[in-house]
Amino acid sequence: MGQTKGKRKGKGHQRNEQTRRANKRAREETSELIDPRLRKALSHELRVQILTVANQREVSPSEFSEELDVPLSNVSYHFRKLLEYDCIELTREVPVRGSHEHRYVGTRRGLISDGDWKQLGKGTQAGVRIAGFQDLINRCTQAVEGETFDAREDAAFYWVPMSLDEIGWKKMQAAIRRVIGEVEEFEVESTQRVAEGESQTFPATFGVLGFESPTKPNRNRRRHTKAGKTKPKRRAKTPKK
């Protein structure tokens, strides 16, 4: 009896080991499906921000540098890298003060599909998220400083914390995707009306968020020094009596 149980355990262990090896091979094979150039492009936060803008409109390094207040030499370097990775392409050269301004737009290679996103590591995904958030914050800041944020009385700014169950979460996500689809159609319709000479477009920003929040936000996170060591928060000194 004991030998029989031992044989069964051995076969089960062997099957599990074969399954584990098969899964490992599958992960190694699928990890190469995403274009290595896109992976490199997304490995730096500033390049992600440049791609975010270039996939929306034509932009030059000097224009991007001025808008985000980043040194032009740094911006120009990452534009060259994105061009090398085939994530942006040169559209035209504009004469500017005795020189030429190079203007670029994003290519389809610079767009992240759902399949590509799943293959990116957690660190790269986090960098892309942060860069996207920063770009949205920059657009909001520019609108407030340029006094266009409240230029229209029906402008909207809304977010609210809430508690949902699984059914409520799925309904919220479905509503978000439905609204996004409708807004995309509105932009296409606007472009068609402009082409027919019926109206003119103006810059606008649309954003909608829906994500799970931490149960208990970490308010006591320690700050990190450049050397990577934790640095405790300074405590206020109590006055001596």
PDB file of N, CA, C and O in Angstrom, residues 136-200:
ATOM      1  N   LEU A 136      -1.290  64.605 -17.770  1.00  0.00           N
ATOM      2  CA  LEU A 136      -2.627  65.141 -17.489  1.00  0.00           C
ATOM      3  C   LEU A 136      -2.547  66.322 -16.532  1.00  0.00           C
ATOM      4  O   LEU A 136      -3.214  67.348 -16.734  1.00  0.00           O
ATOM      5  N   ILE A 137      -1.702  66.192 -15.501  1.00  0.00           N
ATOM      6  CA  ILE A 137      -1.525  67.297 -14.550  1.00  0.00           C
ATOM      7  C   ILE A 137      -0.973  68.525 -15.265  1.00  0.00           C
ATOM      8  O   ILE A 137      -1.408  69.660 -15.009  1.00  0.00           O
ATOM      9  N   ASN A 138      -0.011  68.327 -16.176  1.00  0.00           N
ATOM     10  CA  ASN A 138       0.564  69.448 -16.924  1.00  0.00           C
ATOM     11  C   ASN A 138      -0.497  70.152 -17.761  1.00  0.00           C
ATOM     12  O   ASN A 138      -0.537  71.385 -17.831  1.00  0.00           O
ATOM     13  N   ARG A 139      -1.373  69.380 -18.402  1.00  0.00           N
ATOM     14  CA  ARG A 139      -2.423  69.980 -19.219  1.00  0.00           C
ATOM     15  C   ARG A 139      -3.398  70.776 -18.349  1.00  0.00           C
ATOM     16  O   ARG A 139      -3.855  71.857 -18.738  1.00  0.00           O
ATOM     17  N   CYS A 140      -3.716  70.249 -17.180  1.00  0.00           N
ATOM     18  CA  CYS A 140      -4.610  70.972 -16.264  1.00  0.00           C
ATOM     19  C   CYS A 140      -3.953  72.264 -15.789  1.00  0.00           C
ATOM     20  O   CYS A 140      -4.592  73.323 -15.740  1.00  0.00           O
ATOM     21  N   THR A 141      -2.662  72.174 -15.442  1.00  0.00           N
ATOM     22  CA  THR A 141      -1.929  73.352 -14.974  1.00  0.00           C
ATOM     23  C   THR A 141      -1.863  74.424 -16.049  1.00  0.00           C
ATOM     24  O   THR A 141      -2.078  75.619 -15.784  1.00  0.00           O
ATOM     25  N   GLN A 142      -1.566  74.013 -17.288  1.00  0.00           N
ATOM     26  CA  GLN A 142      -1.499  74.969 -18.391  1.00  0.00           C
ATOM     27  C   GLN A 142      -2.843  75.637 -18.632  1.00  0.00           C
ATOM     28  O   GLN A 142      -2.915  76.833 -18.933  1.00  0.00           O
ATOM     29  N   ALA A 143      -3.929  74.873 -18.470  1.00  0.00           N
ATOM     30  CA  ALA A 143      -5.263  75.445 -18.681  1.00  0.00           C
ATOM     31  C   ALA A 143      -5.607  76.462 -17.599  1.00  0.00           C
ATOM     32  O   ALA A 143      -6.215  77.500 -17.879  1.00  0.00           O
ATOM     33  N   VAL A 144      -5.210  76.170 -16.351  1.00  0.00           N
ATOM     34  CA  VAL A 144      -5.478  77.117 -15.260  1.00  0.00           C
ATOM     35  C   VAL A 144      -4.641  78.382 -15.444  1.00  0.00           C
ATOM     36  O   VAL A 144      -5.151  79.507 -15.336  1.00  0.00           O
ATOM     37  N   GLU A 145      -3.338  78.203 -15.724  1.00  0.00           N
ATOM     38  CA  GLU A 145      -2.456  79.359 -15.899  1.00  0.00           C
ATOM     39  C   GLU A 145      -2.827  80.167 -17.133  1.00  0.00           C
ATOM     40  O   GLU A 145      -2.672  81.393 -17.150  1.00  0.00           O
ATOM     41  N   GLY A 146      -3.309  79.489 -18.177  1.00  0.00           N
ATOM     42  CA  GLY A 146      -3.711  80.182 -19.402  1.00  0.00           C
ATOM     43  C   GLY A 146      -5.139  80.710 -19.342  1.00  0.00           C
ATOM     44  O   GLY A 146      -5.626  81.272 -20.323  1.00  0.00           O
ATOM     45  N   GLU A 147      -5.800  80.502 -18.191  1.00  0.00           N
ATOM     46  CA  GLU A 147      -7.163  80.992 -17.952  1.00  0.00           C
ATOM     47  C   GLU A 147      -8.169  80.442 -18.951  1.00  0.00           C
ATOM     48  O   GLU A 147      -9.135  81.103 -19.314  1.00  0.00           O
ATOM     49  N   THR A 148      -7.929  79.207 -19.410  1.00  0.00           N
ATOM     50  CA  THR A 148      -8.915  78.560 -20.284  1.00  0.00           C
ATOM     51  C   THR A 148      -9.717  77.493 -19.547  1.00  0.00           C
ATOM     52  O   THR A 148     -10.738  77.041 -20.048  1.00  0.00           O
ATOM     53  N   PHE A 149      -9.231  77.105 -18.345  1.00  0.00           N
ATOM     54  CA  PHE A 149      -9.901  76.040 -17.600  1.00  0.00           C
ATOM     55  C   PHE A 149     -11.347  76.411 -17.288  1.00  0.00           C
ATOM     56  O   PHE A 149     -12.264  75.600 -17.419  1.00  0.00           O
ATOM     57  N   ASP A 150     -11.576  77.672 -16.874  1.00  0.00           N
ATOM     58  CA  ASP A 150     -12.923  78.138 -16.522  1.00  0.00           C
ATOM     59  C   ASP A 150     -13.487  79.086 -17.576  1.00  0.00           C
ATOM     60  O   ASP A 150     -14.422  79.841 -17.293  1.00  0.00           O
ATOM     61  N   ALA A 151     -12.896  79.036 -18.786  1.00  0.00           N
ATOM     62  CA  ALA A 151     -13.378  79.938 -19.834  1.00  0.00           C
ATOM     63  C   ALA A 151     -14.796  79.596 -20.267  1.00  0.00           C
ATOM     64  O   ALA A 151     -15.551  80.455 -20.714  1.00  0.00           O
ATOM     65  N   ARG A 152     -15.170  78.342 -20.119  1.00  0.00           N
ATOM     66  CA  ARG A 152     -16.517  77.892 -20.475  1.00  0.00           C
ATOM     67  C   ARG A 152     -17.258  77.481 -19.198  1.00  0.00           C
ATOM     68  O   ARG A 152     -16.748  76.725 -18.380  1.00  0.00           O
ATOM     69  N   GLU A 153     -18.463  77.970 -19.055  1.00  0.00           N
ATOM     70  CA  GLU A 153     -19.218  77.728 -17.833  1.00  0.00           C
ATOM     71  C   GLU A 153     -19.582  76.254 -17.645  1.00  0.00           C
ATOM     72  O   GLU A 153     -19.803  75.804 -16.527  1.00  0.00           O
ATOM     73  N   ASP A 154     -19.642  75.493 -18.736  1.00  0.00           N
ATOM     74  CA  ASP A 154     -20.033  74.088 -18.636  1.00  0.00           C
ATOM     75  C   ASP A 154     -18.832  73.147 -18.565  1.00  0.00           C
ATOM     76  O   ASP A 154     -18.985  71.945 -18.712  1.00  0.00           O
ATOM     77  N   ALA A 155     -17.623  73.698 -18.326  1.00  0.00           N
ATOM     78  CA  ALA A 155     -16.448  72.843 -18.165  1.00  0.00           C
ATOM     79  C   ALA A 155     -16.640  71.965 -16.937  1.00  0.00           C
ATOM     80  O   ALA A 155     -17.280  72.365 -15.957  1.00  0.00           O
ATOM     81  N   ALA A 156     -16.080  70.744 -16.978  1.00  0.00           N
ATOM     82  CA  ALA A 156     -16.301  69.782 -15.894  1.00  0.00           C
ATOM     83  C   ALA A 156     -14.999  69.342 -15.256  1.00  0.00           C
ATOM     84  O   ALA A 156     -13.981  69.178 -15.933  1.00  0.00           O
ATOM     85  N   PHE A 157     -15.026  69.183 -13.952  1.00  0.00           N
ATOM     86  CA  PHE A 157     -13.919  68.590 -13.209  1.00  0.00           C
ATOM     87  C   PHE A 157     -14.539  67.825 -12.043  1.00  0.00           C
ATOM     88  O   PHE A 157     -15.097  68.403 -11.135  1.00  0.00           O
ATOM     89  N   TYR A 158     -14.437  66.506 -12.117  1.00  0.00           N
ATOM     90  CA  TYR A 158     -15.162  65.697 -11.135  1.00  0.00           C
ATOM     91  C   TYR A 158     -14.397  64.424 -10.805  1.00  0.00           C
ATOM     92  O   TYR A 158     -13.945  63.719 -11.693  1.00  0.00           O
ATOM     93  N   TRP A 159     -14.218  64.177  -9.540  1.00  0.00           N
ATOM     94  CA  TRP A 159     -13.731  62.883  -9.077  1.00  0.00           C
ATOM     95  C   TRP A 159     -14.263  62.688  -7.665  1.00  0.00           C
ATOM     96  O   TRP A 159     -14.474  63.651  -6.928  1.00  0.00           O
ATOM     97  N   VAL A 160     -14.482  61.464  -7.277  1.00  0.00           N
ATOM     98  CA  VAL A 160     -15.063  61.198  -5.962  1.00  0.00           C
ATOM     99  C   VAL A 160     -14.623  59.817  -5.465  1.00  0.00           C
ATOM    100  O   VAL A 160     -14.589  58.857  -6.238  1.00  0.00           O
ATOM    101  N   PRO A 161     -14.246  59.698  -4.204  1.00  0.00           N
ATOM    102  CA  PRO A 161     -13.959  58.370  -3.648  1.00  0.00           C
ATOM    103  C   PRO A 161     -15.259  57.632  -3.367  1.00  0.00           C
ATOM    104  O   PRO A 161     -16.271  58.255  -3.004  1.00  0.00           O
ATOM    105  N   MET A 162     -15.261  56.330  -3.544  1.00  0.00           N
ATOM    106  CA  MET A 162     -16.478  55.562  -3.324  1.00  0.00           C
ATOM    107  C   MET A 162     -16.142  54.140  -2.922  1.00  0.00           C
ATOM    108  O   MET A 162     -14.986  53.726  -2.970  1.00  0.00           O
ATOM    109  N   SER A 163     -17.171  53.389  -2.515  1.00  0.00           N
ATOM    110  CA  SER A 163     -17.026  51.978  -2.181  1.00  0.00           C
ATOM    111  C   SER A 163     -17.926  51.171  -3.103  1.00  0.00           C
ATOM    112  O   SER A 163     -19.120  51.468  -3.229  1.00  0.00           O
ATOM    113  N   LEU A 164     -17.351  50.167  -3.789  1.00  0.00           N
ATOM    114  CA  LEU A 164     -18.105  49.367  -4.751  1.00  0.00           C
ATOM    115  C   LEU A 164     -17.907  47.881  -4.462  1.00  0.00           C
ATOM    116  O   LEU A 164     -16.863  47.478  -3.964  1.00  0.00           O
ATOM    117  N   ASP A 165     -18.905  47.081  -4.825  1.00  0.00           N
ATOM    118  CA  ASP A 165     -18.709  45.642  -4.833  1.00  0.00           C
ATOM    119  C   ASP A 165     -18.330  45.234  -6.254  1.00  0.00           C
ATOM    120  O   ASP A 165     -18.182  46.088  -7.138  1.00  0.00           O
ATOM    121  N   GLU A 166     -18.138  43.955  -6.508  1.00  0.00           N
ATOM    122  CA  GLU A 166     -17.682  43.497  -7.818  1.00  0.00           C
ATOM    123  C   GLU A 166     -18.667  43.862  -8.924  1.00  0.00           C
ATOM    124  O   GLU A 166     -18.268  44.254 -10.030  1.00  0.00           O
ATOM    125  N   ILE A 167     -19.964  43.747  -8.647  1.00  0.00           N
ATOM    126  CA  ILE A 167     -20.973  44.089  -9.660  1.00  0.00           C
ATOM    127  C   ILE A 167     -20.930  45.578  -9.967  1.00  0.00           C
ATOM    128  O   ILE A 167     -20.954  46.006 -11.129  1.00  0.00           O
ATOM    129  N   GLY A 168     -20.849  46.408  -8.919  1.00  0.00           N
ATOM    130  CA  GLY A 168     -20.775  47.850  -9.123  1.00  0.00           C
ATOM    131  C   GLY A 168     -19.536  48.260  -9.891  1.00  0.00           C
ATOM    132  O   GLY A 168     -19.567  49.156 -10.739  1.00  0.00           O
ATOM    133  N   TRP A 169     -18.407  47.571  -9.597  1.00  0.00           N
ATOM    134  CA  TRP A 169     -17.151  47.857 -10.305  1.00  0.00           C
ATOM    135  C   TRP A 169     -17.291  47.577 -11.795  1.00  0.00           C
ATOM    136  O   TRP A 169     -16.885  48.380 -12.635  1.00  0.00           O
ATOM    137  N   LYS A 170     -17.858  46.424 -12.136  1.00  0.00           N
ATOM    138  CA  LYS A 170     -18.015  46.057 -13.549  1.00  0.00           C
ATOM    139  C   LYS A 170     -18.948  47.023 -14.266  1.00  0.00           C
ATOM    140  O   LYS A 170     -18.714  47.388 -15.419  1.00  0.00           O
ATOM    141  N   LYS A 171     -19.994  47.472 -13.603  1.00  0.00           N
ATOM    142  CA  LYS A 171     -20.916  48.438 -14.216  1.00  0.00           C
ATOM    143  C   LYS A 171     -20.222  49.782 -14.437  1.00  0.00           C
ATOM    144  O   LYS A 171     -20.430  50.436 -15.461  1.00  0.00           O
ATOM    145  N   MET A 172     -19.389  50.190 -13.477  1.00  0.00           N
ATOM    146  CA  MET A 172     -18.674  51.451 -13.627  1.00  0.00           C
ATOM    147  C   MET A 172     -17.714  51.389 -14.808  1.00  0.00           C
ATOM    148  O   MET A 172     -17.627  52.330 -15.608  1.00  0.00           O
ATOM    149  N   GLN A 173     -16.962  50.272 -14.931  1.00  0.00           N
ATOM    150  CA  GLN A 173     -16.030  50.134 -16.037  1.00  0.00           C
ATOM    151  C   GLN A 173     -16.748  50.113 -17.384  1.00  0.00           C
ATOM    152  O   GLN A 173     -16.265  50.680 -18.373  1.00  0.00           O
ATOM    153  N   ALA A 174     -17.906  49.471 -17.426  1.00  0.00           N
ATOM    154  CA  ALA A 174     -18.685  49.444 -18.672  1.00  0.00           C
ATOM    155  C   ALA A 174     -19.146  50.854 -19.040  1.00  0.00           C
ATOM    156  O   ALA A 174     -19.122  51.250 -20.211  1.00  0.00           O
ATOM    157  N   ALA A 175     -19.568  51.628 -18.035  1.00  0.00           N
ATOM    158  CA  ALA A 175     -20.015  53.008 -18.279  1.00  0.00           C
ATOM    159  C   ALA A 175     -18.853  53.863 -18.778  1.00  0.00           C
ATOM    160  O   ALA A 175     -19.009  54.678 -19.697  1.00  0.00           O
ATOM    161  N   ILE A 176     -17.666  53.673 -18.184  1.00  0.00           N
ATOM    162  CA  ILE A 176     -16.489  54.439 -18.593  1.00  0.00           C
ATOM    163  C   ILE A 176     -16.150  54.157 -20.055  1.00  0.00           C
ATOM    164  O   ILE A 176     -15.911  55.078 -20.846  1.00  0.00           O
ATOM    165  N   ARG A 177     -16.143  52.891 -20.439  1.00  0.00           N
ATOM    166  CA  ARG A 177     -15.804  52.531 -21.816  1.00  0.00           C
ATOM    167  C   ARG A 177     -16.869  53.016 -22.794  1.00  0.00           C
ATOM    168  O   ARG A 177     -16.562  53.378 -23.935  1.00  0.00           O
ATOM    169  N   ARG A 178     -18.101  53.041 -22.364  1.00  0.00           N
ATOM    170  CA  ARG A 178     -19.164  53.556 -23.226  1.00  0.00           C
ATOM    171  C   ARG A 178     -18.986  55.059 -23.477  1.00  0.00           C
ATOM    172  O   ARG A 178     -19.115  55.538 -24.605  1.00  0.00           O
ATOM    173  N   VAL A 179     -18.647  55.799 -22.413  1.00  0.00           N
ATOM    174  CA  VAL A 179     -18.432  57.243 -22.548  1.00  0.00           C
ATOM    175  C   VAL A 179     -17.220  57.532 -23.430  1.00  0.00           C
ATOM    176  O   VAL A 179     -17.253  58.428 -24.283  1.00  0.00           O
ATOM    177  N   ILE A 180     -16.131  56.763 -23.231  1.00  0.00           N
ATOM    178  CA  ILE A 180     -14.933  56.961 -24.047  1.00  0.00           C
ATOM    179  C   ILE A 180     -15.249  56.748 -25.520  1.00  0.00           C
ATOM    180  O   ILE A 180     -14.821  57.520 -26.390  1.00  0.00           O
ATOM    181  N   GLY A 181     -16.014  55.705 -25.832  1.00  0.00           N
ATOM    182  CA  GLY A 181     -16.393  55.439 -27.223  1.00  0.00           C
ATOM    183  C   GLY A 181     -17.206  56.570 -27.814  1.00  0.00           C
ATOM    184  O   GLY A 181     -16.998  56.966 -28.969  1.00  0.00           O
ATOM    185  N   GLU A 182     -18.125  57.132 -27.025  1.00  0.00           N
ATOM    186  CA  GLU A 182     -18.953  58.231 -27.517  1.00  0.00           C
ATOM    187  C   GLU A 182     -18.114  59.481 -27.777  1.00  0.00           C
ATOM    188  O   GLU A 182     -18.294  60.163 -28.790  1.00  0.00           O
ATOM    189  N   VAL A 183     -17.180  59.776 -26.856  1.00  0.00           N
ATOM    190  CA  VAL A 183     -16.343  60.962 -27.021  1.00  0.00           C
ATOM    191  C   VAL A 183     -15.460  60.833 -28.262  1.00  0.00           C
ATOM    192  O   VAL A 183     -15.239  61.810 -28.985  1.00  0.00           O
ATOM    193  N   GLU A 184     -14.947  59.634 -28.522  1.00  0.00           N
ATOM    194  CA  GLU A 184     -14.145  59.427 -29.731  1.00  0.00           C
ATOM    195  C   GLU A 184     -14.971  59.710 -30.984  1.00  0.00           C
ATOM    196  O   GLU A 184     -14.463  60.266 -31.962  1.00  0.00           O
ATOM    197  N   GLU A 185     -16.235  59.329 -30.964  1.00  0.00           N
ATOM    198  CA  GLU A 185     -17.118  59.612 -32.094  1.00  0.00           C
ATOM    199  C   GLU A 185     -17.338  61.118 -32.243  1.00  0.00           C
ATOM    200  O   GLU A 185     -17.406  61.634 -33.365  1.00  0.00           O
ATOM    201  N   PHE A 186     -17.437  61.841 -31.123  1.00  0.00           N
ATOM    202  CA  PHE A 186     -17.632  63.294 -31.175  1.00  0.00           C
ATOM    203  C   PHE A 186     -16.456  63.976 -31.864  1.00  0.00           C
ATOM    204  O   PHE A 186     -16.638  64.933 -32.625  1.00  0.00           O
ATOM    205  N   GLU A 187     -15.244  63.472 -31.618  1.00  0.00           N
ATOM    206  CA  GLU A 187     -14.065  64.071 -32.250  1.00  0.00           C
ATOM    207  C   GLU A 187     -14.079  63.817 -33.757  1.00  0.00           C
ATOM    208  O   GLU A 187     -13.753  64.716 -34.551  1.00  0.00           O
ATOM    209  N   VAL A 188     -14.466  62.616 -34.160  1.00  0.00           N
ATOM    210  CA  VAL A 188     -14.560  62.308 -35.590  1.00  0.00           C
ATOM    211  C   VAL A 188     -15.600  63.196 -36.257  1.00  0.00           C
ATOM    212  O   VAL A 188     -15.365  63.756 -37.341  1.00  0.00           O
ATOM    213  N   GLU A 189     -16.740  63.372 -35.625  1.00  0.00           N
ATOM    214  CA  GLU A 189     -17.805  64.220 -36.171  1.00  0.00           C
ATOM    215  C   GLU A 189     -17.347  65.665 -36.285  1.00  0.00           C
ATOM    216  O   GLU A 189     -17.651  66.350 -37.271  1.00  0.00           O
ATOM    217  N   SER A 190     -16.590  66.144 -35.275  1.00  0.00           N
ATOM    218  CA  SER A 190     -16.083  67.525 -35.307  1.00  0.00           C
ATOM    219  C   SER A 190     -15.136  67.709 -36.488  1.00  0.00           C
ATOM    220  O   SER A 190     -15.189  68.734 -37.193  1.00  0.00           O
ATOM    221  N   THR A 191     -14.256  66.729 -36.702  1.00  0.00           N
ATOM    222  CA  THR A 191     -13.312  66.800 -37.813  1.00  0.00           C
ATOM    223  C   THR A 191     -14.046  66.841 -39.153  1.00  0.00           C
ATOM    224  O   THR A 191     -13.661  67.583 -40.068  1.00  0.00           O
ATOM    225  N   GLN A 192     -15.103  66.068 -39.269  1.00  0.00           N
ATOM    226  CA  GLN A 192     -15.889  66.057 -40.502  1.00  0.00           C
ATOM    227  C   GLN A 192     -16.558  67.407 -40.740  1.00  0.00           C
ATOM    228  O   GLN A 192     -16.586  67.907 -41.872  1.00  0.00           O
ATOM    229  N   ARG A 193     -17.104  68.027 -39.692  1.00  0.00           N
ATOM    230  CA  ARG A 193     -17.753  69.332 -39.844  1.00  0.00           C
ATOM    231  C   ARG A 193     -16.746  70.400 -40.248  1.00  0.00           C
ATOM    232  O   ARG A 193     -17.057  71.281 -41.062  1.00  0.00           O
ATOM    233  N   VAL A 194     -15.528  70.319 -39.688  1.00  0.00           N
ATOM    234  CA  VAL A 194     -14.483  71.278 -40.055  1.00  0.00           C
ATOM    235  C   VAL A 194     -14.105  71.102 -41.521  1.00  0.00           C
ATOM    236  O   VAL A 194     -13.920  72.076 -42.254  1.00  0.00           O
ATOM    237  N   ALA A 195     -13.973  69.846 -41.962  1.00  0.00           N
ATOM    238  CA  ALA A 195     -13.622  69.574 -43.358  1.00  0.00           C
ATOM    239  C   ALA A 195     -14.674  70.118 -44.311  1.00  0.00           C
ATOM    240  O   ALA A 195     -14.363  70.518 -45.444  1.00  0.00           O
ATOM    241  N   GLU A 196     -15.925  70.151 -43.861  1.00  0.00           N
ATOM    242  CA  GLU A 196     -17.014  70.662 -44.691  1.00  0.00           C
ATOM    243  C   GLU A 196     -17.220  72.158 -44.524  1.00  0.00           C
ATOM    244  O   GLU A 196     -18.155  72.729 -45.105  1.00  0.00           O
ATOM    245  N   GLY A 197     -16.370  72.799 -43.711  1.00  0.00           N
ATOM    246  CA  GLY A 197     -16.446  74.238 -43.533  1.00  0.00           C
ATOM    247  C   GLY A 197     -17.579  74.702 -42.642  1.00  0.00           C
ATOM    248  O   GLY A 197     -17.948  75.882 -42.673  1.00  0.00           O
ATOM    249  N   GLU A 198     -18.119  73.822 -41.822  1.00  0.00           N
ATOM    250  CA  GLU A 198     -19.254  74.176 -40.978  1.00  0.00           C
ATOM    251  C   GLU A 198     -18.838  74.746 -39.629  1.00  0.00           C
ATOM    252  O   GLU A 198     -19.633  75.435 -38.972  1.00  0.00           O
ATOM    253  N   SER A 199     -17.604  74.470 -39.192  1.00  0.00           N
ATOM    254  CA  SER A 199     -17.175  74.939 -37.875  1.00  0.00           C
ATOM    255  C   SER A 199     -15.654  74.938 -37.793  1.00  0.00           C
ATOM    256  O   SER A 199     -14.978  74.614 -38.772  1.00  0.00           O
ATOM    257  N   GLN A 200     -15.144  75.284 -36.618  1.00  0.00           N
ATOM    258  CA  GLN A 200     -13.707  75.271 -36.366  1.00  0.00           C
ATOM    259  C   GLN A 200     -13.451  74.551 -35.046  1.00  0.00           C
ATOM    260  O   GLN A 200     -14.249  74.639 -34.115  1.00  0.00           O
TER     261      GLN A 200
END
